[in-house]
């Protein structure tokens, strides 16, 4: 009897197992994509285009969650509180990945260890622009004019600690310029004052600035990339005009909380790469002057850490602190 009961129990267990629902493959529910900037900007538009292109193949909706503020630290805080199950990701750029660890004395996270690196997206180039009335038509003339008028020329940026601010600080250090920073609350008001001539110059990202560059409302002198930008093929790089180390851009990628399942990382990385080839996304990249940089999670991590080290030196030299 005892043997019979043991066999009966084993048979019941096997039957129950055979009728149990199989574990759902990833993803089995909607994903949340945090954008640490307001809706309607270049980062937000990029995120929405990529998410729309990824959804059909993923088989699940991707919900954009805008969490702007505090140099992207609000968005990072939301990400850090999420379960590392692959259903909450964030579009990160220079602030979260590279700058904040050098600008905040008490940052509540460590980019090297507190993120899961999913994949690079690409970069928004930045360019040195001036008002059309500014008496410099080349970088050499710009440098000569600023040096002849130390601390009398000002430059705009969308705010302290932005890629635009740090790009000009990098150029300022390499060219030994005395030029005064005027931070604004966003790219739009900075561009308005550049076009109006209230401030003569700035480093302008092409996502925001291509329309006013092409309209002639500002004059572009150089692009801060190792090679010429496809969106402005006639504009020289800083390297071509004698400043080989002035490379700066808004660098974007996808991250998640530390400890995400590898299955989720691989799936999102693969879908991201496919989405970057979608015709609508390719067109948006071209319209924004955005350069795609697909890569593995390991590529993303290595590039982020190398860029953080490079910018840490610039930030320290400039004395930029945000707390």
PDB file of C-alpha atoms in Angstrom:
ATOM      1  CA  UNK A   1       0.000   0.000   0.000  1.00  0.00           C
ATOM      2  CA  UNK A   2       2.800   2.386   0.888  1.00  0.00           C
ATOM      3  CA  UNK A   3       4.459   1.730  -2.474  1.00  0.00           C
ATOM      4  CA  UNK A   4       1.134   2.289  -4.247  1.00  0.00           C
ATOM      5  CA  UNK A   5       0.612   5.642  -2.526  1.00  0.00           C
ATOM      6  CA  UNK A   6       4.125   6.772  -3.457  1.00  0.00           C
ATOM      7  CA  UNK A   7       3.517   5.911  -7.120  1.00  0.00           C
ATOM      8  CA  UNK A   8       0.135   7.654  -7.059  1.00  0.00           C
ATOM      9  CA  UNK A   9       1.675  10.823  -5.585  1.00  0.00           C
ATOM     10  CA  UNK A  10       4.430  10.835  -8.208  1.00  0.00           C
ATOM     11  CA  UNK A  11       1.873  10.370 -10.974  1.00  0.00           C
ATOM     12  CA  UNK A  12      -0.264  13.241  -9.708  1.00  0.00           C
ATOM     13  CA  UNK A  13       2.772  15.512  -9.466  1.00  0.00           C
ATOM     14  CA  UNK A  14       3.799  14.675 -13.036  1.00  0.00           C
ATOM     15  CA  UNK A  15       0.289  15.335 -14.308  1.00  0.00           C
ATOM     16  CA  UNK A  16       0.147  18.675 -12.526  1.00  0.00           C
ATOM     17  CA  UNK A  17       3.508  19.681 -13.970  1.00  0.00           C
ATOM     18  CA  UNK A  18       2.438  18.749 -17.486  1.00  0.00           C
ATOM     19  CA  UNK A  19      -0.638  21.025 -17.201  1.00  0.00           C
ATOM     20  CA  UNK A  20       1.169  23.971 -15.574  1.00  0.00           C
ATOM     21  CA  UNK A  21       1.475  27.029 -17.842  1.00  0.00           C
ATOM     22  CA  UNK A  22       4.918  27.463 -19.393  1.00  0.00           C
ATOM     23  CA  UNK A  23       6.950  30.394 -18.132  1.00  0.00           C
ATOM     24  CA  UNK A  24       6.313  33.372 -20.404  1.00  0.00           C
ATOM     25  CA  UNK A  25       9.166  34.409 -22.649  1.00  0.00           C
ATOM     26  CA  UNK A  26      10.464  37.947 -22.287  1.00  0.00           C
ATOM     27  CA  UNK A  27       8.766  40.353 -22.664  1.00  0.00           C
ATOM     28  CA  UNK A  28       5.369  39.333 -21.296  1.00  0.00           C
ATOM     29  CA  UNK A  29       4.169  42.806 -20.281  1.00  0.00           C
ATOM     30  CA  UNK A  30       4.587  46.464 -21.338  1.00  0.00           C
ATOM     31  CA  UNK A  31       7.959  48.180 -20.909  1.00  0.00           C
ATOM     32  CA  UNK A  32       8.511  51.596 -19.344  1.00  0.00           C
ATOM     33  CA  UNK A  33      11.089  53.820 -21.075  1.00  0.00           C
ATOM     34  CA  UNK A  34      12.187  56.693 -18.850  1.00  0.00           C
ATOM     35  CA  UNK A  35      13.206  59.917 -20.583  1.00  0.00           C
ATOM     36  CA  UNK A  36      14.889  62.287 -18.086  1.00  0.00           C
ATOM     37  CA  UNK A  37      13.857  65.345 -20.123  1.00  0.00           C
ATOM     38  CA  UNK A  38      10.543  67.087 -20.912  1.00  0.00           C
ATOM     39  CA  UNK A  39       8.275  65.889 -23.679  1.00  0.00           C
ATOM     40  CA  UNK A  40       8.792  67.468 -27.069  1.00  0.00           C
ATOM     41  CA  UNK A  41      12.574  67.878 -27.010  1.00  0.00           C
ATOM     42  CA  UNK A  42      15.182  66.117 -29.120  1.00  0.00           C
ATOM     43  CA  UNK A  43      15.776  63.305 -26.604  1.00  0.00           C
ATOM     44  CA  UNK A  44      12.053  62.705 -26.187  1.00  0.00           C
ATOM     45  CA  UNK A  45      11.422  62.659 -29.946  1.00  0.00           C
ATOM     46  CA  UNK A  46      14.284  60.226 -30.420  1.00  0.00           C
ATOM     47  CA  UNK A  47      12.959  57.924 -27.687  1.00  0.00           C
ATOM     48  CA  UNK A  48       9.433  57.890 -29.104  1.00  0.00           C
ATOM     49  CA  UNK A  49      10.622  57.120 -32.627  1.00  0.00           C
ATOM     50  CA  UNK A  50      12.774  54.219 -31.425  1.00  0.00           C
ATOM     51  CA  UNK A  51      10.068  52.873 -29.119  1.00  0.00           C
ATOM     52  CA  UNK A  52       7.489  52.936 -31.936  1.00  0.00           C
ATOM     53  CA  UNK A  53       9.883  51.033 -34.184  1.00  0.00           C
ATOM     54  CA  UNK A  54      10.682  48.436 -31.500  1.00  0.00           C
ATOM     55  CA  UNK A  55       7.140  47.656 -30.325  1.00  0.00           C
ATOM     56  CA  UNK A  56       5.872  45.476 -33.199  1.00  0.00           C
ATOM     57  CA  UNK A  57       8.774  43.036 -32.983  1.00  0.00           C
ATOM     58  CA  UNK A  58       8.801  43.033 -29.177  1.00  0.00           C
ATOM     59  CA  UNK A  59       5.089  42.294 -29.116  1.00  0.00           C
ATOM     60  CA  UNK A  60       4.523  44.617 -26.170  1.00  0.00           C
ATOM     61  CA  UNK A  61       3.817  48.344 -25.802  1.00  0.00           C
ATOM     62  CA  UNK A  62       6.615  50.666 -24.699  1.00  0.00           C
ATOM     63  CA  UNK A  63       5.368  53.506 -22.501  1.00  0.00           C
ATOM     64  CA  UNK A  64       7.435  56.710 -22.475  1.00  0.00           C
ATOM     65  CA  UNK A  65       7.732  58.162 -18.976  1.00  0.00           C
ATOM     66  CA  UNK A  66       9.134  61.734 -18.934  1.00  0.00           C
ATOM     67  CA  UNK A  67      10.921  62.507 -15.643  1.00  0.00           C
ATOM     68  CA  UNK A  68      12.871  65.762 -16.182  1.00  0.00           C
ATOM     69  CA  UNK A  69      14.956  67.691 -13.699  1.00  0.00           C
ATOM     70  CA  UNK A  70      18.067  67.828 -11.520  1.00  0.00           C
ATOM     71  CA  UNK A  71      20.520  67.142 -14.345  1.00  0.00           C
ATOM     72  CA  UNK A  72      18.674  63.843 -15.080  1.00  0.00           C
ATOM     73  CA  UNK A  73      18.986  62.707 -11.457  1.00  0.00           C
ATOM     74  CA  UNK A  74      15.195  62.549 -11.059  1.00  0.00           C
ATOM     75  CA  UNK A  75      14.941  60.092 -13.922  1.00  0.00           C
ATOM     76  CA  UNK A  76      17.838  58.051 -12.554  1.00  0.00           C
ATOM     77  CA  UNK A  77      16.158  57.938  -9.129  1.00  0.00           C
ATOM     78  CA  UNK A  78      12.999  56.473 -10.684  1.00  0.00           C
ATOM     79  CA  UNK A  79      15.092  53.909 -12.550  1.00  0.00           C
ATOM     80  CA  UNK A  80      17.001  52.900  -9.413  1.00  0.00           C
ATOM     81  CA  UNK A  81      13.731  52.227  -7.546  1.00  0.00           C
ATOM     82  CA  UNK A  82      12.435  49.911 -10.279  1.00  0.00           C
ATOM     83  CA  UNK A  83      12.759  46.135 -10.181  1.00  0.00           C
ATOM     84  CA  UNK A  84      15.678  44.935 -12.336  1.00  0.00           C
ATOM     85  CA  UNK A  85      13.346  42.662 -14.295  1.00  0.00           C
ATOM     86  CA  UNK A  86      13.849  44.188 -17.725  1.00  0.00           C
ATOM     87  CA  UNK A  87      10.600  46.140 -17.776  1.00  0.00           C
ATOM     88  CA  UNK A  88      11.996  49.552 -16.828  1.00  0.00           C
ATOM     89  CA  UNK A  89      14.745  51.129 -18.918  1.00  0.00           C
ATOM     90  CA  UNK A  90      16.050  54.659 -19.343  1.00  0.00           C
ATOM     91  CA  UNK A  91      17.514  56.703 -22.161  1.00  0.00           C
ATOM     92  CA  UNK A  92      20.710  58.081 -20.653  1.00  0.00           C
ATOM     93  CA  UNK A  93      23.168  60.624 -21.973  1.00  0.00           C
ATOM     94  CA  UNK A  94      26.168  62.654 -20.852  1.00  0.00           C
ATOM     95  CA  UNK A  95      24.730  63.841 -17.544  1.00  0.00           C
ATOM     96  CA  UNK A  96      23.852  60.457 -16.052  1.00  0.00           C
ATOM     97  CA  UNK A  97      26.617  58.507 -17.774  1.00  0.00           C
ATOM     98  CA  UNK A  98      29.601  60.873 -17.742  1.00  0.00           C
ATOM     99  CA  UNK A  99      29.208  64.256 -16.066  1.00  0.00           C
ATOM    100  CA  UNK A 100      27.251  63.945 -12.831  1.00  0.00           C
ATOM    101  CA  UNK A 101      29.755  61.758 -11.008  1.00  0.00           C
ATOM    102  CA  UNK A 102      32.266  64.575 -11.418  1.00  0.00           C
ATOM    103  CA  UNK A 103      29.881  67.493 -10.807  1.00  0.00           C
ATOM    104  CA  UNK A 104      28.016  66.293  -7.694  1.00  0.00           C
ATOM    105  CA  UNK A 105      29.902  65.731  -4.449  1.00  0.00           C
ATOM    106  CA  UNK A 106      27.153  63.451  -3.073  1.00  0.00           C
ATOM    107  CA  UNK A 107      25.701  61.622  -6.043  1.00  0.00           C
ATOM    108  CA  UNK A 108      23.444  58.763  -4.824  1.00  0.00           C
ATOM    109  CA  UNK A 109      24.534  56.342  -7.543  1.00  0.00           C
ATOM    110  CA  UNK A 110      27.678  55.128  -9.288  1.00  0.00           C
ATOM    111  CA  UNK A 111      27.435  54.853 -13.079  1.00  0.00           C
ATOM    112  CA  UNK A 112      30.164  52.198 -13.135  1.00  0.00           C
ATOM    113  CA  UNK A 113      28.219  49.747 -10.962  1.00  0.00           C
ATOM    114  CA  UNK A 114      24.597  50.814 -10.475  1.00  0.00           C
ATOM    115  CA  UNK A 115      23.390  50.484 -14.075  1.00  0.00           C
ATOM    116  CA  UNK A 116      22.873  47.637 -16.494  1.00  0.00           C
ATOM    117  CA  UNK A 117      24.324  48.834 -19.788  1.00  0.00           C
ATOM    118  CA  UNK A 118      22.009  47.705 -22.608  1.00  0.00           C
ATOM    119  CA  UNK A 119      23.301  49.404 -25.745  1.00  0.00           C
ATOM    120  CA  UNK A 120      24.492  52.602 -27.346  1.00  0.00           C
ATOM    121  CA  UNK A 121      22.109  54.588 -29.536  1.00  0.00           C
ATOM    122  CA  UNK A 122      24.337  57.328 -30.926  1.00  0.00           C
ATOM    123  CA  UNK A 123      25.310  60.954 -30.557  1.00  0.00           C
ATOM    124  CA  UNK A 124      24.054  64.460 -31.265  1.00  0.00           C
ATOM    125  CA  UNK A 125      26.998  66.469 -32.622  1.00  0.00           C
ATOM    126  CA  UNK A 126      27.557  69.996 -31.336  1.00  0.00           C
ATOM    127  CA  UNK A 127      28.905  72.870 -33.396  1.00  0.00           C
ATOM    128  CA  UNK A 128      30.410  76.270 -32.641  1.00  0.00           C
ATOM    129  CA  UNK A 129      27.993  78.898 -33.947  1.00  0.00           C
ATOM    130  CA  UNK A 130      27.988  82.703 -33.875  1.00  0.00           C
ATOM    131  CA  UNK A 131      25.486  85.420 -34.684  1.00  0.00           C
ATOM    132  CA  UNK A 132      25.878  86.516 -38.333  1.00  0.00           C
ATOM    133  CA  UNK A 133      27.105  89.954 -37.204  1.00  0.00           C
ATOM    134  CA  UNK A 134      29.916  88.512 -35.081  1.00  0.00           C
ATOM    135  CA  UNK A 135      33.273  89.601 -36.576  1.00  0.00           C
ATOM    136  CA  UNK A 136      34.658  86.090 -37.106  1.00  0.00           C
ATOM    137  CA  UNK A 137      34.038  83.788 -40.033  1.00  0.00           C
ATOM    138  CA  UNK A 138      36.515  81.062 -39.056  1.00  0.00           C
ATOM    139  CA  UNK A 139      37.681  79.412 -35.855  1.00  0.00           C
ATOM    140  CA  UNK A 140      41.061  81.135 -36.179  1.00  0.00           C
ATOM    141  CA  UNK A 141      39.354  84.529 -36.408  1.00  0.00           C
ATOM    142  CA  UNK A 142      37.109  83.607 -33.474  1.00  0.00           C
ATOM    143  CA  UNK A 143      40.104  82.721 -31.290  1.00  0.00           C
ATOM    144  CA  UNK A 144      41.954  85.902 -32.285  1.00  0.00           C
ATOM    145  CA  UNK A 145      38.926  88.081 -31.535  1.00  0.00           C
ATOM    146  CA  UNK A 146      38.241  86.530 -28.119  1.00  0.00           C
ATOM    147  CA  UNK A 147      41.899  86.778 -27.128  1.00  0.00           C
ATOM    148  CA  UNK A 148      41.916  90.439 -28.173  1.00  0.00           C
ATOM    149  CA  UNK A 149      38.829  90.987 -25.985  1.00  0.00           C
ATOM    150  CA  UNK A 150      39.434  88.809 -22.881  1.00  0.00           C
ATOM    151  CA  UNK A 151      36.352  88.206 -20.711  1.00  0.00           C
ATOM    152  CA  UNK A 152      34.284  90.541 -22.888  1.00  0.00           C
ATOM    153  CA  UNK A 153      32.757  87.847 -25.118  1.00  0.00           C
ATOM    154  CA  UNK A 154      30.003  85.691 -23.612  1.00  0.00           C
ATOM    155  CA  UNK A 155      28.580  82.352 -24.720  1.00  0.00           C
ATOM    156  CA  UNK A 156      25.178  80.798 -24.135  1.00  0.00           C
ATOM    157  CA  UNK A 157      24.296  77.251 -23.130  1.00  0.00           C
ATOM    158  CA  UNK A 158      21.061  75.424 -22.245  1.00  0.00           C
ATOM    159  CA  UNK A 159      22.306  75.243 -18.648  1.00  0.00           C
ATOM    160  CA  UNK A 160      25.157  74.399 -16.315  1.00  0.00           C
ATOM    161  CA  UNK A 161      26.574  70.938 -16.856  1.00  0.00           C
ATOM    162  CA  UNK A 162      24.985  70.381 -20.269  1.00  0.00           C
ATOM    163  CA  UNK A 163      26.998  68.924 -23.169  1.00  0.00           C
ATOM    164  CA  UNK A 164      26.898  72.360 -24.790  1.00  0.00           C
ATOM    165  CA  UNK A 165      28.429  73.989 -21.695  1.00  0.00           C
ATOM    166  CA  UNK A 166      31.138  71.360 -21.379  1.00  0.00           C
ATOM    167  CA  UNK A 167      31.935  71.441 -25.104  1.00  0.00           C
ATOM    168  CA  UNK A 168      32.675  75.151 -24.890  1.00  0.00           C
ATOM    169  CA  UNK A 169      34.684  74.639 -21.704  1.00  0.00           C
ATOM    170  CA  UNK A 170      36.763  72.042 -23.539  1.00  0.00           C
ATOM    171  CA  UNK A 171      37.383  74.424 -26.443  1.00  0.00           C
ATOM    172  CA  UNK A 172      38.053  77.248 -23.983  1.00  0.00           C
ATOM    173  CA  UNK A 173      40.746  75.172 -22.271  1.00  0.00           C
ATOM    174  CA  UNK A 174      42.379  73.965 -25.488  1.00  0.00           C
ATOM    175  CA  UNK A 175      42.455  77.455 -27.024  1.00  0.00           C
ATOM    176  CA  UNK A 176      43.219  79.309 -23.757  1.00  0.00           C
ATOM    177  CA  UNK A 177      40.216  81.605 -24.152  1.00  0.00           C
ATOM    178  CA  UNK A 178      38.786  84.106 -21.693  1.00  0.00           C
ATOM    179  CA  UNK A 179      35.067  83.771 -22.464  1.00  0.00           C
ATOM    180  CA  UNK A 180      32.095  84.163 -20.090  1.00  0.00           C
ATOM    181  CA  UNK A 181      29.383  81.517 -19.628  1.00  0.00           C
ATOM    182  CA  UNK A 182      25.715  82.578 -19.686  1.00  0.00           C
ATOM    183  CA  UNK A 183      23.530  79.572 -18.748  1.00  0.00           C
ATOM    184  CA  UNK A 184      19.888  79.477 -19.870  1.00  0.00           C
ATOM    185  CA  UNK A 185      16.996  77.226 -18.894  1.00  0.00           C
ATOM    186  CA  UNK A 186      16.961  75.128 -22.028  1.00  0.00           C
ATOM    187  CA  UNK A 187      18.142  75.254 -25.605  1.00  0.00           C
ATOM    188  CA  UNK A 188      15.186  77.255 -26.954  1.00  0.00           C
ATOM    189  CA  UNK A 189      15.789  80.482 -24.976  1.00  0.00           C
ATOM    190  CA  UNK A 190      19.541  80.227 -25.604  1.00  0.00           C
ATOM    191  CA  UNK A 191      18.965  79.939 -29.346  1.00  0.00           C
ATOM    192  CA  UNK A 192      16.492  82.824 -29.264  1.00  0.00           C
ATOM    193  CA  UNK A 193      19.116  85.128 -27.776  1.00  0.00           C
ATOM    194  CA  UNK A 194      21.797  83.904 -30.184  1.00  0.00           C
ATOM    195  CA  UNK A 195      19.539  84.691 -33.143  1.00  0.00           C
ATOM    196  CA  UNK A 196      18.686  88.044 -31.585  1.00  0.00           C
ATOM    197  CA  UNK A 197      22.325  88.924 -31.007  1.00  0.00           C
ATOM    198  CA  UNK A 198      21.997  89.297 -27.217  1.00  0.00           C
ATOM    199  CA  UNK A 199      24.708  86.651 -26.809  1.00  0.00           C
ATOM    200  CA  UNK A 200      27.145  86.212 -29.702  1.00  0.00           C
ATOM    201  CA  UNK A 201      28.071  82.531 -29.602  1.00  0.00           C
ATOM    202  CA  UNK A 202      27.383  79.043 -28.256  1.00  0.00           C
ATOM    203  CA  UNK A 203      28.003  75.373 -28.844  1.00  0.00           C
ATOM    204  CA  UNK A 204      24.749  74.246 -30.447  1.00  0.00           C
ATOM    205  CA  UNK A 205      23.541  70.662 -30.853  1.00  0.00           C
ATOM    206  CA  UNK A 206      22.392  69.863 -34.359  1.00  0.00           C
ATOM    207  CA  UNK A 207      19.119  68.328 -33.182  1.00  0.00           C
ATOM    208  CA  UNK A 208      17.993  71.760 -32.025  1.00  0.00           C
ATOM    209  CA  UNK A 209      20.120  73.897 -34.274  1.00  0.00           C
ATOM    210  CA  UNK A 210      20.056  72.506 -37.817  1.00  0.00           C
ATOM    211  CA  UNK A 211      17.013  74.547 -38.882  1.00  0.00           C
ATOM    212  CA  UNK A 212      18.485  77.877 -37.763  1.00  0.00           C
ATOM    213  CA  UNK A 213      21.914  76.956 -39.172  1.00  0.00           C
ATOM    214  CA  UNK A 214      20.399  76.147 -42.562  1.00  0.00           C
ATOM    215  CA  UNK A 215      18.275  79.300 -42.475  1.00  0.00           C
ATOM    216  CA  UNK A 216      21.365  81.475 -41.976  1.00  0.00           C
ATOM    217  CA  UNK A 217      20.157  82.850 -38.640  1.00  0.00           C
ATOM    218  CA  UNK A 218      23.457  81.724 -37.113  1.00  0.00           C
ATOM    219  CA  UNK A 219      26.819  81.000 -38.745  1.00  0.00           C
ATOM    220  CA  UNK A 220      28.521  77.690 -37.963  1.00  0.00           C
ATOM    221  CA  UNK A 221      32.316  77.686 -37.696  1.00  0.00           C
ATOM    222  CA  UNK A 222      33.254  74.096 -36.784  1.00  0.00           C
ATOM    223  CA  UNK A 223      31.831  70.751 -35.701  1.00  0.00           C
ATOM    224  CA  UNK A 224      33.113  69.032 -32.538  1.00  0.00           C
ATOM    225  CA  UNK A 225      33.492  65.524 -33.973  1.00  0.00           C
ATOM    226  CA  UNK A 226      36.472  63.457 -35.126  1.00  0.00           C
ATOM    227  CA  UNK A 227      35.051  63.553 -38.675  1.00  0.00           C
ATOM    228  CA  UNK A 228      32.693  65.867 -40.536  1.00  0.00           C
ATOM    229  CA  UNK A 229      28.990  65.513 -39.790  1.00  0.00           C
ATOM    230  CA  UNK A 230      26.899  64.064 -42.607  1.00  0.00           C
ATOM    231  CA  UNK A 231      24.259  66.720 -41.929  1.00  0.00           C
ATOM    232  CA  UNK A 232      26.813  69.535 -42.502  1.00  0.00           C
ATOM    233  CA  UNK A 233      29.447  68.076 -44.824  1.00  0.00           C
ATOM    234  CA  UNK A 234      30.947  71.476 -45.701  1.00  0.00           C
ATOM    235  CA  UNK A 235      31.655  72.428 -42.079  1.00  0.00           C
ATOM    236  CA  UNK A 236      35.195  71.591 -40.888  1.00  0.00           C
ATOM    237  CA  UNK A 237      35.948  69.702 -37.695  1.00  0.00           C
ATOM    238  CA  UNK A 238      37.907  71.374 -34.918  1.00  0.00           C
ATOM    239  CA  UNK A 239      40.721  68.968 -35.725  1.00  0.00           C
ATOM    240  CA  UNK A 240      40.895  70.300 -39.269  1.00  0.00           C
ATOM    241  CA  UNK A 241      41.318  73.860 -37.979  1.00  0.00           C
ATOM    242  CA  UNK A 242      44.021  73.038 -35.450  1.00  0.00           C
ATOM    243  CA  UNK A 243      42.215  71.746 -32.332  1.00  0.00           C
ATOM    244  CA  UNK A 244      42.392  67.973 -32.654  1.00  0.00           C
ATOM    245  CA  UNK A 245      41.169  67.189 -29.128  1.00  0.00           C
ATOM    246  CA  UNK A 246      37.950  69.228 -29.262  1.00  0.00           C
ATOM    247  CA  UNK A 247      35.502  66.338 -29.659  1.00  0.00           C
ATOM    248  CA  UNK A 248      32.178  66.767 -27.900  1.00  0.00           C
ATOM    249  CA  UNK A 249      28.660  65.480 -28.375  1.00  0.00           C
ATOM    250  CA  UNK A 250      25.482  64.472 -26.573  1.00  0.00           C
ATOM    251  CA  UNK A 251      26.012  60.721 -26.220  1.00  0.00           C
ATOM    252  CA  UNK A 252      22.906  58.482 -25.841  1.00  0.00           C
ATOM    253  CA  UNK A 253      22.291  54.900 -24.804  1.00  0.00           C
ATOM    254  CA  UNK A 254      19.849  52.632 -22.993  1.00  0.00           C
ATOM    255  CA  UNK A 255      20.415  51.545 -19.397  1.00  0.00           C
ATOM    256  CA  UNK A 256      18.465  49.638 -16.768  1.00  0.00           C
ATOM    257  CA  UNK A 257      18.810  49.018 -13.037  1.00  0.00           C
ATOM    258  CA  UNK A 258      21.776  46.866 -12.044  1.00  0.00           C
ATOM    259  CA  UNK A 259      21.096  43.148 -12.232  1.00  0.00           C
ATOM    260  CA  UNK A 260      18.799  42.954 -15.267  1.00  0.00           C
ATOM    261  CA  UNK A 261      18.381  39.448 -16.734  1.00  0.00           C
ATOM    262  CA  UNK A 262      20.750  38.808 -19.615  1.00  0.00           C
ATOM    263  CA  UNK A 263      17.832  37.580 -21.723  1.00  0.00           C
ATOM    264  CA  UNK A 264      16.196  41.007 -21.417  1.00  0.00           C
ATOM    265  CA  UNK A 265      19.445  42.864 -22.139  1.00  0.00           C
ATOM    266  CA  UNK A 266      20.093  40.824 -25.276  1.00  0.00           C
ATOM    267  CA  UNK A 267      16.540  41.162 -26.531  1.00  0.00           C
ATOM    268  CA  UNK A 268      16.342  44.941 -26.068  1.00  0.00           C
ATOM    269  CA  UNK A 269      19.800  45.419 -27.582  1.00  0.00           C
ATOM    270  CA  UNK A 270      18.817  43.421 -30.647  1.00  0.00           C
ATOM    271  CA  UNK A 271      15.498  45.226 -31.069  1.00  0.00           C
ATOM    272  CA  UNK A 272      17.231  48.579 -30.650  1.00  0.00           C
ATOM    273  CA  UNK A 273      19.650  47.761 -33.463  1.00  0.00           C
ATOM    274  CA  UNK A 274      16.776  46.740 -35.748  1.00  0.00           C
ATOM    275  CA  UNK A 275      14.822  49.895 -34.897  1.00  0.00           C
ATOM    276  CA  UNK A 276      17.787  52.086 -35.799  1.00  0.00           C
ATOM    277  CA  UNK A 277      17.495  50.769 -39.382  1.00  0.00           C
ATOM    278  CA  UNK A 278      13.768  51.504 -39.709  1.00  0.00           C
ATOM    279  CA  UNK A 279      13.126  54.087 -42.468  1.00  0.00           C
ATOM    280  CA  UNK A 280      11.331  56.541 -40.171  1.00  0.00           C
ATOM    281  CA  UNK A 281      14.135  56.361 -37.608  1.00  0.00           C
ATOM    282  CA  UNK A 282      16.831  56.739 -40.273  1.00  0.00           C
ATOM    283  CA  UNK A 283      15.050  59.841 -41.558  1.00  0.00           C
ATOM    284  CA  UNK A 284      14.723  61.276 -38.052  1.00  0.00           C
ATOM    285  CA  UNK A 285      18.426  60.684 -37.416  1.00  0.00           C
ATOM    286  CA  UNK A 286      19.251  62.527 -40.639  1.00  0.00           C
ATOM    287  CA  UNK A 287      16.888  65.408 -39.810  1.00  0.00           C
ATOM    288  CA  UNK A 288      18.468  65.742 -36.349  1.00  0.00           C
ATOM    289  CA  UNK A 289      22.059  65.318 -37.509  1.00  0.00           C
ATOM    290  CA  UNK A 290      22.126  62.322 -35.151  1.00  0.00           C
ATOM    291  CA  UNK A 291      24.812  59.695 -35.752  1.00  0.00           C
ATOM    292  CA  UNK A 292      23.941  56.082 -34.943  1.00  0.00           C
ATOM    293  CA  UNK A 293      26.447  54.083 -32.871  1.00  0.00           C
ATOM    294  CA  UNK A 294      25.097  50.539 -32.489  1.00  0.00           C
ATOM    295  CA  UNK A 295      27.114  48.283 -30.226  1.00  0.00           C
ATOM    296  CA  UNK A 296      27.123  45.567 -27.592  1.00  0.00           C
ATOM    297  CA  UNK A 297      26.450  46.220 -23.895  1.00  0.00           C
ATOM    298  CA  UNK A 298      30.181  45.730 -23.310  1.00  0.00           C
ATOM    299  CA  UNK A 299      31.013  48.323 -25.980  1.00  0.00           C
ATOM    300  CA  UNK A 300      28.611  50.747 -24.312  1.00  0.00           C
ATOM    301  CA  UNK A 301      30.124  50.249 -20.868  1.00  0.00           C
ATOM    302  CA  UNK A 302      33.713  50.664 -22.083  1.00  0.00           C
ATOM    303  CA  UNK A 303      32.903  53.788 -24.102  1.00  0.00           C
ATOM    304  CA  UNK A 304      30.994  55.352 -21.203  1.00  0.00           C
ATOM    305  CA  UNK A 305      33.812  54.755 -18.733  1.00  0.00           C
ATOM    306  CA  UNK A 306      36.446  56.105 -21.128  1.00  0.00           C
ATOM    307  CA  UNK A 307      34.366  59.212 -21.843  1.00  0.00           C
ATOM    308  CA  UNK A 308      33.733  59.740 -18.119  1.00  0.00           C
ATOM    309  CA  UNK A 309      37.467  59.747 -17.465  1.00  0.00           C
ATOM    310  CA  UNK A 310      38.059  62.209 -20.310  1.00  0.00           C
ATOM    311  CA  UNK A 311      35.340  64.623 -19.215  1.00  0.00           C
ATOM    312  CA  UNK A 312      36.252  64.313 -15.559  1.00  0.00           C
ATOM    313  CA  UNK A 313      39.525  66.067 -16.317  1.00  0.00           C
ATOM    314  CA  UNK A 314      37.744  68.862 -18.193  1.00  0.00           C
ATOM    315  CA  UNK A 315      35.187  69.332 -15.419  1.00  0.00           C
ATOM    316  CA  UNK A 316      37.841  69.418 -12.703  1.00  0.00           C
ATOM    317  CA  UNK A 317      39.878  71.958 -14.630  1.00  0.00           C
ATOM    318  CA  UNK A 318      36.792  74.108 -15.238  1.00  0.00           C
ATOM    319  CA  UNK A 319      35.738  73.866 -11.565  1.00  0.00           C
ATOM    320  CA  UNK A 320      32.121  73.002 -12.424  1.00  0.00           C
ATOM    321  CA  UNK A 321      30.059  71.866  -9.421  1.00  0.00           C
ATOM    322  CA  UNK A 322      26.270  71.461  -9.291  1.00  0.00           C
ATOM    323  CA  UNK A 323      25.785  70.929  -5.545  1.00  0.00           C
TER     324      UNK A 323
END
